[in-house]
């Protein structure tokens, strides 16, 4: 084979970001938007084409090239490859763009190997992600690789959760790109200075996550929305919220969302707002239209996504 394709999904973290870095559980789901890659055998040095630029794996002079070199180093040697990759997720948008790219690129290159290399794909995507995020929990690459709705811990990885009903979410963008690495470091410094805050935040978020998993399986969207709001309060107490995030959450709740919070690292990026289900297997949701209109009127963009029941 001389050419192979790879795909991966973006993600939303329903509850538990940041605490998951410290071993607590979190809930996440893959979304329809994601990343794609095409790997082609070539002569000369391996290179990655991304965002209209071509980067060589050696010498790797910037983060993306370093990440590409680390990713290739974790895969079986397939010789020099040229990889073209694209993502329809905004970088720094809290929707797992870098993890989706890492998994899609690793899948495309691994598909050129003579023997199946699925386990190596996980290691390769993790090596890619470490260049950008320093101490990633692994939840973003897990969501990129498996999609669906799941509970995740660093120690035990992912366990599927089957929502009783579809979960309808609006994803709103602050329009501000944020660095997961910087936000995770900010929380680490805060937790070092304030160990009591660390312990209470992590314990509180753990309880919310466990209750939210039950609410998702029971189809209790009102309960889930409340738990998301409480999670947002704890995240704000960890200084990862911003005025734009709070504004998006407030607008969504006023427009009928059952709960709203940061998704991902915060400091900018995106929020998610949980909507009342339309009922009767409808494929559109008027509550979503109201939330998106409220965001649009205030100068923010967003889109609607659905976490499918039973998947
Ligand atoms: C980023 O999507 C989620 C964080 O919890 C970081 C991580 O888990 O690696 C903030």
mmCIF file of N, CA and C and ligand atoms in Angstrom, residues 11 13 17-18 20-21 135-140 180 184 264-265, ligand 1:
data_model
loop_
_atom_site.group_PDB
_atom_site.id
_atom_site.type_symbol
_atom_site.label_atom_id
_atom_site.label_comp_id
_atom_site.label_asym_id
_atom_site.label_seq_id
_atom_site.Cartn_x
_atom_site.Cartn_y
_atom_site.Cartn_z
ATOM 1 N N UNK A 11 -14.056 16.379 20.598
ATOM 2 C CA UNK A 11 -14.729 15.939 21.823
ATOM 3 C C UNK A 11 -15.333 17.114 22.585
ATOM 4 N N UNK A 13 -16.002 17.717 26.805
ATOM 5 C CA UNK A 13 -15.948 17.151 28.155
ATOM 6 C C UNK A 13 -17.232 17.586 28.844
ATOM 7 N N UNK A 17 -13.255 18.162 33.620
ATOM 8 C CA UNK A 17 -11.943 18.604 33.143
ATOM 9 C C UNK A 17 -11.113 19.158 34.298
ATOM 10 N N UNK A 18 -9.837 19.179 34.126
ATOM 11 C CA UNK A 18 -8.826 19.584 35.115
ATOM 12 C C UNK A 18 -8.713 18.577 36.271
ATOM 13 N N UNK A 20 -9.543 15.648 36.225
ATOM 14 C CA UNK A 20 -9.132 14.378 35.603
ATOM 15 C C UNK A 20 -7.602 14.275 35.521
ATOM 16 N N UNK A 21 -6.927 15.417 35.439
ATOM 17 C CA UNK A 21 -5.458 15.417 35.395
ATOM 18 C C UNK A 21 -4.908 14.854 36.707
ATOM 19 N N UNK A 135 1.293 17.645 30.344
ATOM 20 C CA UNK A 135 0.831 16.577 31.247
ATOM 21 C C UNK A 135 -0.613 16.203 30.922
ATOM 22 N N UNK A 136 -0.884 15.738 29.687
ATOM 23 C CA UNK A 136 -2.284 15.442 29.344
ATOM 24 C C UNK A 136 -2.794 14.214 30.093
ATOM 25 N N UNK A 137 -4.070 14.246 30.465
ATOM 26 C CA UNK A 137 -4.635 13.078 31.170
ATOM 27 C C UNK A 137 -4.844 11.913 30.216
ATOM 28 N N UNK A 138 -4.973 12.233 28.912
ATOM 29 C CA UNK A 138 -5.273 11.190 27.922
ATOM 30 C C UNK A 138 -6.729 11.172 27.508
ATOM 31 N N UNK A 139 -7.571 12.011 28.133
ATOM 32 C CA UNK A 139 -9.003 11.968 27.815
ATOM 33 C C UNK A 139 -9.264 12.478 26.390
ATOM 34 N N UNK A 140 -8.482 13.460 25.927
ATOM 35 C CA UNK A 140 -8.726 14.004 24.586
ATOM 36 C C UNK A 140 -8.381 12.982 23.496
ATOM 37 N N UNK A 180 -4.121 24.692 26.409
ATOM 38 C CA UNK A 180 -4.383 23.702 27.468
ATOM 39 C C UNK A 180 -3.184 23.604 28.397
ATOM 40 N N UNK A 184 -3.507 24.135 32.351
ATOM 41 C CA UNK A 184 -3.195 23.020 33.269
ATOM 42 C C UNK A 184 -2.079 23.448 34.235
ATOM 43 N N UNK A 264 -13.410 21.578 28.237
ATOM 44 C CA UNK A 264 -11.971 21.643 27.967
ATOM 45 C C UNK A 264 -11.273 22.476 29.026
ATOM 46 N N UNK A 265 -10.194 23.122 28.615
ATOM 47 C CA UNK A 265 -9.301 23.730 29.607
ATOM 48 C C UNK A 265 -9.766 25.082 30.120
HETATM 49 C C1 LIG B 1 -8.507 19.363 28.148
HETATM 50 O O1 LIG B 1 -9.416 19.027 27.104
HETATM 51 C C2 LIG B 1 -8.908 18.691 29.419
HETATM 52 C C3 LIG B 1 -8.006 18.976 30.616
HETATM 53 O O2 LIG B 1 -8.566 18.236 31.721
HETATM 54 C C4 LIG B 1 -6.578 18.549 30.372
HETATM 55 C C5 LIG B 1 -6.400 17.031 30.303
HETATM 56 O O3 LIG B 1 -7.245 16.289 30.768
HETATM 57 O O4 LIG B 1 -5.350 16.633 29.777
HETATM 58 C C6 LIG B 1 -8.014 20.444 31.009
#
